[in-house]
Amino acid sequence: MDLLGNLWIGLETALTPYNLLYCLVGVFFGTAVGVLPGLGPVATIAMLLPITFGLPPESALIMLAGIYYGAQYGGSTTAILVNLPGESSSVVTALDGYQMARQGNAGRALATAAIGSFIAGTLATIVIIFFAPPLASIALKFGPAEYFSLMVLGLIGSIVLARGSLLHALAMILLGLFLGLVGTDITSGSERYTFDLPKLADGIDFVIVAMGIFGVGEIIANLENESKRELITKRVTGLMPTREDWRRIRWPILRGTLLGSILGILPGGGAMLASFGAYSLEKKVSPNSAEFGKGAIEGVAAPEAANNAGAQTSFIPMLTLGIPSNPVMALMIGAMIIQGIQPGPSVMTDQPSLFWGLIVSMWVGNLMLLALNLPLIGLWVRMISIPYHFLFPMIVAFCSIGVFSLSNSTFDVYLMAIFGLLGYVFRKIDAEPAPLLLAFVLGPMMEEFLRRTLLLSRGDTTVFFTRPISAIMLGVAVILLIIVLLPSIRKKREEAFEEEAG
Amino acid sequence: MFKMLHSALAAAALLALTGGAQAADWKPEKPIKLIIPFGPGGATDIVSRILAAKVTETIGQPVVVENRAGGGGLIGLSAVREARPDGYTVLVTTIGFGANPALYRHKKIPYDPLKDFTLITRTAEIPTVLVVPPSLGINTLQEFIDRAKAKPGTLSLGSAGYGTVNHLAGELFKAETGIQTIHVPYRSGGLSTTAVVSGEISGLFATTPSALGHIKNKAMVPLAMGSAKKIDTLPDVEPTAKLIPGFDVPDWQGLIGPAALPKNIVDALNAQFGAALKDPEVVKRLSDLGAIPTPSTPEEFVAFVTSEVKKWNSVADRTGMKAEN
């Protein structure tokens, strides 16, 4: 009954006209930030933070939270329409979402993303209401050894992402790991592969690589055969998912939500793994797995559900323990401190209207996002039927502005152009770039956690197997590797037998 | 013809007049760019944005905050070093400014803090506190030192990376006590705080705002202040200086410009930022953030940075700390 009382407090707070307005402002800004490539929620929230000083704490946090999960919604729009992942979590959405758009199904893809996000957001809100305190303790059980093992699992899972040649996938992973090495090594402070360029000292920004390889690479490829592309976008079918679509996306959304909810809680890169993980999982279990990479609707629904669920549950450690699971949550903690609230377990008891108001507002915000985004779909879809010779200079301009805004550096814009060329080459040699991006993100983190584990264990490697969570994850990774390799091993053996027989 | 000469003379006179006025009291005629050498959202960024908003009200031109993150602040610093000394490009720097010459002295020293820049005013400082996880079973500073001496190399001190306040305070602590601890760098202050709560590391010289909530919730045990004075929010925590005289490592911030910034510009900026730092509303905002305003004269700032450079060089002599291992 206590729960009902708390929910009532939350509803009372979130549904005041004043807070509804700030929620709307937040999700609106968030959507805009998500749609614009480059400009991310972290920078936006930091810039808006001084404005929130004068607001009551509930309204301030409701608005800032709205920006964050609103950006997760918006990020998928450009990924689907023009193969331009605005946020790291929308890279996998681009894989099948863009293919759907090319087949004239942009409307259905966008609607699926919005609906999947909404369902995930609703379920994740329920998860927070019921399980926030017990789940928060999971975040603290994850030490560097557990993270390392999780990354290993993620990296092996990424091989599944690739379609086509296994050799290509491995090469892309290695290239991604190599690019990830560029910059200052956290553990030792040494610079690696920076060629004494201070601009490379912090490594290459993910957004630059993703926008270059996906967005710009795609543009170059399209310009090669422009006439063909225009024919494709002329026939746009329905804007809403069909009954058949609904049947197909039901379970992927639920599985994506579950995976996203769990990974979102983990500090440090959990949410990023969520969308990759959900995609890989669907590709393995889906009866339509052959369609993945060619416009499978499950490949849009699952990662979108996962990243939105992860965005919601990443509030759990922040709200219940006062520990940030990502840079946005660190900013939210800053916002709370400015308002005179000390984040931690006491927030729930001392500030019930803030705690429950924020949680209820997340669901309200999700509803607003759905209402905001569904009518826009028609507009977006019409946007891609603009003749390509008008559309592509606009995309390039937005990309350049976005990349420039990362750190006010023209160097980054040139870097994006180079990755654009690279992306074009990958397309020509038929190499899927998604594993490269995952390795680019996971590689440096894996190294960081490996070395931190060894630093703290004083060089003892057995900790990976003696800590139970870590051991289980490494075990799953081995099983996954066997599943991936088995078909090709069997084939080799059969070939060998045939040769013997012959 | 005569008329033209007349107007030319008038223009020249006007120019001389305004030029003279400029020399006495500099007033900016276009927006001032305030560079933050870190990404948005950190303590330095938030404090500087509060100051920028206040100075914008009084100086007559917008003070625009621009984040130039990278290379531990070196990218922002080199942008300011290469900027024209006209007062339109300034930067807020932090503790790493005076420590970098020591951290990088084994290779190429990236800059000279006193020769390559003009120091304008100190702005604020954030007190630090040494915290440990409750699971460690240590409650006083002396116990921590004794444990480290009894079992050398078993205790670890976290940080948000090389050259951050957490790292530097830990190095000074090692130098002064002669203990051996493992330095465990994290990607951010937030992650290193989490590592204390989970018991992953044995201690951290944390900035007080990041630790206060955890201390109240008994998720962290405060041993001693890392900065010289006690603070109101932690009335029972004695400064480390009580045991180690002179120990004072707050996370300080200060406003600097390119070398050879004219005196009238330095004075004007010093006056404007100084006034903002004394404004009651700003003082309240900063204290809500756990930051203490520390306005100073340019000369005081120079003396302070001189002592910082000396301090960190001496630490590097004793512990061998450097930015690369």
Short mmCIF file of C-alpha atoms in Angstrom, two decimals, chain A residues 32-281:
data_model
loop_
_atom_site.label_atom_id
_atom_site.label_comp_id
_atom_site.label_asym_id
_atom_site.label_seq_id
_atom_site.Cartn_x
_atom_site.Cartn_y
_atom_site.Cartn_z
CA ALA A 32 15.84 17.98 -31.29
CA VAL A 33 19.26 17.19 -29.84
CA GLY A 34 18.90 13.55 -30.78
CA VAL A 35 17.92 14.38 -34.34
CA LEU A 36 20.81 16.80 -34.81
CA PRO A 37 23.93 14.73 -35.31
CA GLY A 38 26.86 15.46 -33.02
CA LEU A 39 25.19 17.60 -30.38
CA GLY A 40 24.58 15.16 -27.54
CA PRO A 41 22.56 15.22 -24.33
CA VAL A 42 25.65 15.80 -22.15
CA ALA A 43 26.55 19.11 -23.76
CA THR A 44 22.92 20.21 -23.90
CA ILE A 45 22.27 19.49 -20.24
CA ALA A 46 25.51 21.21 -19.22
CA MET A 47 24.50 24.32 -21.16
CA LEU A 48 20.97 24.35 -19.75
CA LEU A 49 22.10 23.67 -16.18
CA PRO A 50 22.43 27.36 -15.17
CA ILE A 51 18.84 27.96 -16.32
CA THR A 52 17.59 25.37 -13.85
CA PHE A 53 19.00 27.22 -10.83
CA GLY A 54 15.86 29.28 -10.46
CA LEU A 55 13.49 26.33 -10.84
CA PRO A 56 12.17 24.12 -8.03
CA PRO A 57 14.28 20.92 -7.85
CA GLU A 58 11.47 18.68 -9.16
CA SER A 59 10.93 20.77 -12.29
CA ALA A 60 14.67 21.09 -12.94
CA LEU A 61 15.31 17.36 -12.78
CA ILE A 62 12.16 16.48 -14.70
CA MET A 63 13.29 18.72 -17.54
CA LEU A 64 16.89 17.50 -17.57
CA ALA A 65 15.78 13.87 -17.48
CA GLY A 66 13.43 14.60 -20.38
CA ILE A 67 16.35 15.84 -22.47
CA TYR A 68 18.22 12.62 -21.82
CA TYR A 69 15.58 10.06 -22.74
CA GLY A 70 14.18 12.36 -25.43
CA ALA A 71 17.58 12.24 -27.13
CA GLN A 72 17.41 8.44 -27.20
CA TYR A 73 14.17 8.78 -29.19
CA GLY A 74 15.48 11.40 -31.55
CA GLY A 75 18.79 9.64 -32.25
CA SER A 76 17.02 6.86 -34.12
CA THR A 77 15.31 9.21 -36.57
CA THR A 78 18.38 10.20 -38.56
CA ALA A 79 19.81 6.70 -38.20
CA ILE A 80 16.78 5.28 -39.98
CA LEU A 81 16.25 8.04 -42.55
CA VAL A 82 19.78 8.79 -43.72
CA ASN A 83 22.00 6.17 -42.03
CA LEU A 84 23.33 8.77 -39.63
CA PRO A 85 23.46 7.56 -36.04
CA GLY A 86 23.18 10.71 -33.93
CA GLU A 87 23.87 8.85 -30.70
CA SER A 88 26.14 5.88 -30.08
CA SER A 89 23.15 3.77 -29.10
CA SER A 90 21.47 4.26 -32.47
CA VAL A 91 24.28 2.69 -34.52
CA VAL A 92 22.57 -0.69 -34.61
CA THR A 93 19.21 0.91 -35.38
CA ALA A 94 20.81 2.20 -38.55
CA LEU A 95 21.68 -1.33 -39.70
CA ASP A 96 18.16 -2.50 -40.44
CA GLY A 97 16.29 0.79 -40.04
CA TYR A 98 18.08 2.37 -42.98
CA GLN A 99 17.56 -0.71 -45.10
CA MET A 100 13.84 -0.49 -44.34
CA ALA A 101 13.87 3.17 -45.36
CA ARG A 102 15.56 2.28 -48.64
CA GLN A 103 12.81 -0.21 -49.31
CA GLY A 104 10.23 2.53 -48.81
CA ASN A 105 9.35 1.48 -45.27
CA ALA A 106 10.79 4.46 -43.43
CA GLY A 107 7.42 5.23 -41.86
CA ARG A 108 7.01 1.75 -40.44
CA ALA A 109 10.60 1.76 -39.16
CA LEU A 110 10.17 5.11 -37.42
CA ALA A 111 6.85 4.08 -35.92
CA THR A 112 8.37 0.81 -34.72
CA ALA A 113 11.23 2.70 -33.09
CA ALA A 114 8.84 5.10 -31.37
CA ILE A 115 6.42 2.42 -30.22
CA GLY A 116 9.22 0.07 -29.14
CA SER A 117 10.79 2.89 -27.16
CA PHE A 118 7.47 3.75 -25.55
CA ILE A 119 6.72 0.18 -24.47
CA ALA A 120 10.27 -0.20 -23.16
CA GLY A 121 10.03 3.12 -21.34
CA THR A 122 6.77 2.12 -19.70
CA LEU A 123 8.07 -1.26 -18.57
CA ALA A 124 11.36 0.21 -17.36
CA THR A 125 9.46 2.77 -15.30
CA ILE A 126 7.57 -0.10 -13.65
CA VAL A 127 10.90 -1.86 -13.02
CA ILE A 128 12.23 1.29 -11.31
CA ILE A 129 9.12 1.64 -9.16
CA PHE A 130 9.23 -1.92 -7.87
CA PHE A 131 12.87 -2.91 -7.91
CA ALA A 132 15.02 0.21 -7.71
CA PRO A 133 16.70 -0.45 -4.33
CA PRO A 134 17.56 -4.16 -4.82
CA LEU A 135 18.77 -3.53 -8.39
CA ALA A 136 21.01 -0.70 -7.31
CA SER A 137 23.17 -3.06 -5.31
CA ILE A 138 24.03 -4.93 -8.54
CA ALA A 139 25.85 -1.81 -9.71
CA LEU A 140 28.21 -2.08 -6.77
CA LYS A 141 28.85 -5.81 -7.29
CA PHE A 142 30.46 -5.04 -10.63
CA GLY A 143 34.17 -4.54 -10.11
CA PRO A 144 36.75 -4.26 -12.88
CA ALA A 145 36.99 -8.06 -13.26
CA GLU A 146 33.24 -8.34 -13.93
CA TYR A 147 33.36 -5.49 -16.42
CA PHE A 148 36.24 -7.07 -18.27
CA SER A 149 34.36 -10.33 -18.60
CA LEU A 150 31.22 -8.49 -19.71
CA MET A 151 33.24 -6.75 -22.43
CA VAL A 152 34.70 -10.06 -23.60
CA LEU A 153 31.19 -11.40 -23.86
CA GLY A 154 30.10 -8.30 -25.75
CA LEU A 155 32.96 -8.45 -28.19
CA ILE A 156 32.41 -12.10 -29.01
CA GLY A 157 28.72 -11.35 -29.38
CA SER A 158 29.62 -8.66 -31.92
CA ILE A 159 30.85 -11.28 -34.38
CA VAL A 160 27.20 -12.24 -34.67
CA LEU A 161 26.47 -8.68 -35.80
CA ALA A 162 28.32 -9.21 -39.02
CA ARG A 163 26.67 -10.63 -42.07
CA GLY A 164 28.78 -12.37 -44.61
CA SER A 165 32.36 -13.40 -44.12
CA LEU A 166 33.65 -14.25 -40.65
CA LEU A 167 37.11 -13.17 -41.76
CA HIS A 168 35.79 -9.71 -42.64
CA ALA A 169 34.15 -9.46 -39.23
CA LEU A 170 37.37 -10.37 -37.45
CA ALA A 171 39.34 -7.86 -39.52
CA MET A 172 36.84 -5.13 -38.71
CA ILE A 173 37.03 -5.94 -35.00
CA LEU A 174 40.82 -5.73 -35.08
CA LEU A 175 40.69 -2.42 -36.93
CA GLY A 176 38.21 -1.11 -34.38
CA LEU A 177 40.44 -2.19 -31.49
CA PHE A 178 43.39 -0.48 -33.13
CA LEU A 179 41.53 2.80 -33.66
CA GLY A 180 40.38 2.61 -30.06
CA LEU A 181 43.99 2.55 -28.89
CA VAL A 182 44.61 6.05 -30.19
CA GLY A 183 44.90 8.52 -27.32
CA THR A 184 46.14 8.68 -23.75
CA ASP A 185 46.19 5.39 -21.90
CA ILE A 186 44.18 5.90 -18.71
CA THR A 187 46.19 3.53 -16.56
CA SER A 188 49.69 4.74 -17.31
CA GLY A 189 49.04 8.20 -18.68
CA SER A 190 51.12 7.42 -21.79
CA GLU A 191 50.08 8.68 -25.21
CA ARG A 192 49.70 6.09 -27.95
CA TYR A 193 49.45 6.60 -31.73
CA THR A 194 48.86 10.31 -31.27
CA PHE A 195 51.80 11.36 -33.50
CA ASP A 196 52.40 14.17 -31.00
CA LEU A 197 49.15 15.80 -32.08
CA PRO A 198 47.47 17.20 -28.95
CA LYS A 199 44.12 16.87 -30.75
CA LEU A 200 44.49 13.09 -30.67
CA ALA A 201 45.54 12.99 -27.01
CA ASP A 202 42.03 12.12 -25.86
CA GLY A 203 41.47 9.62 -28.63
CA ILE A 204 39.03 9.83 -31.53
CA ASP A 205 35.46 10.68 -30.63
CA PHE A 206 32.96 7.92 -31.29
CA VAL A 207 30.59 10.33 -33.05
CA ILE A 208 33.28 11.20 -35.61
CA VAL A 209 33.90 7.58 -36.49
CA ALA A 210 30.21 6.66 -36.58
CA MET A 211 29.12 9.66 -38.65
CA GLY A 212 32.05 9.29 -41.02
CA ILE A 213 31.79 5.58 -41.68
CA PHE A 214 28.00 5.36 -41.70
CA GLY A 215 26.68 8.75 -42.77
CA VAL A 216 29.35 10.22 -45.03
CA GLY A 217 30.33 6.82 -46.44
CA GLU A 218 26.71 6.23 -47.40
CA ILE A 219 26.50 9.61 -49.12
CA ILE A 220 29.56 8.89 -51.24
CA ALA A 221 28.13 5.53 -52.22
CA ASN A 222 24.77 7.09 -53.07
CA LEU A 223 26.29 9.76 -55.24
CA GLU A 224 27.84 7.03 -57.30
CA ASN A 225 24.42 5.89 -58.42
CA GLU A 226 22.04 8.71 -57.64
CA SER A 227 19.36 7.80 -60.12
CA LYS A 228 18.90 4.39 -58.54
CA ARG A 229 18.37 5.87 -55.10
CA GLU A 230 15.67 8.25 -56.19
CA LEU A 231 13.65 5.40 -57.63
CA ILE A 232 13.86 3.59 -54.32
CA THR A 233 12.42 6.36 -52.20
CA LYS A 234 9.58 7.14 -54.57
CA ARG A 235 7.47 4.24 -53.40
CA VAL A 236 6.72 4.83 -49.75
CA THR A 237 4.33 2.34 -48.22
CA GLY A 238 2.28 2.63 -44.99
CA LEU A 239 3.38 4.73 -42.09
CA MET A 240 2.22 2.41 -39.31
CA PRO A 241 3.26 -1.13 -38.47
CA THR A 242 0.95 -3.76 -39.95
CA ARG A 243 -0.67 -6.58 -37.97
CA GLU A 244 2.09 -8.87 -39.23
CA ASP A 245 4.72 -6.35 -38.00
CA TRP A 246 3.13 -6.28 -34.57
CA ARG A 247 3.37 -10.05 -34.35
CA ARG A 248 7.03 -9.89 -35.30
CA ILE A 249 8.13 -7.11 -32.96
CA ARG A 250 6.24 -8.20 -29.84
CA TRP A 251 8.88 -10.47 -28.37
CA PRO A 252 11.93 -8.54 -29.63
CA ILE A 253 10.63 -5.46 -27.79
CA LEU A 254 10.16 -7.41 -24.58
CA ARG A 255 13.56 -9.12 -24.80
CA GLY A 256 15.22 -5.82 -25.69
CA THR A 257 13.56 -4.14 -22.71
CA LEU A 258 14.76 -6.87 -20.35
CA LEU A 259 18.36 -6.75 -21.60
CA GLY A 260 18.38 -2.95 -21.67
CA SER A 261 16.95 -2.69 -18.17
CA ILE A 262 19.70 -4.90 -16.76
CA LEU A 263 22.62 -3.40 -18.68
CA GLY A 264 21.43 0.16 -18.09
CA ILE A 265 22.01 -0.20 -14.36
CA LEU A 266 25.72 -0.91 -14.77
CA PRO A 267 27.95 2.13 -14.53
CA GLY A 268 30.33 2.57 -17.44
CA GLY A 269 29.17 1.63 -20.88
CA GLY A 270 26.30 -0.65 -19.94
CA ALA A 271 23.71 1.26 -21.94
CA MET A 272 25.93 1.16 -25.02
CA LEU A 273 26.13 -2.63 -24.84
CA ALA A 274 22.36 -2.84 -24.48
CA SER A 275 21.44 -1.96 -28.04
CA PHE A 276 24.27 -4.02 -29.54
CA GLY A 277 23.38 -6.93 -27.27
CA ALA A 278 19.69 -6.81 -28.05
CA TYR A 279 20.40 -6.83 -31.79
CA SER A 280 22.81 -9.75 -31.55
CA LEU A 281 20.34 -11.69 -29.43
#
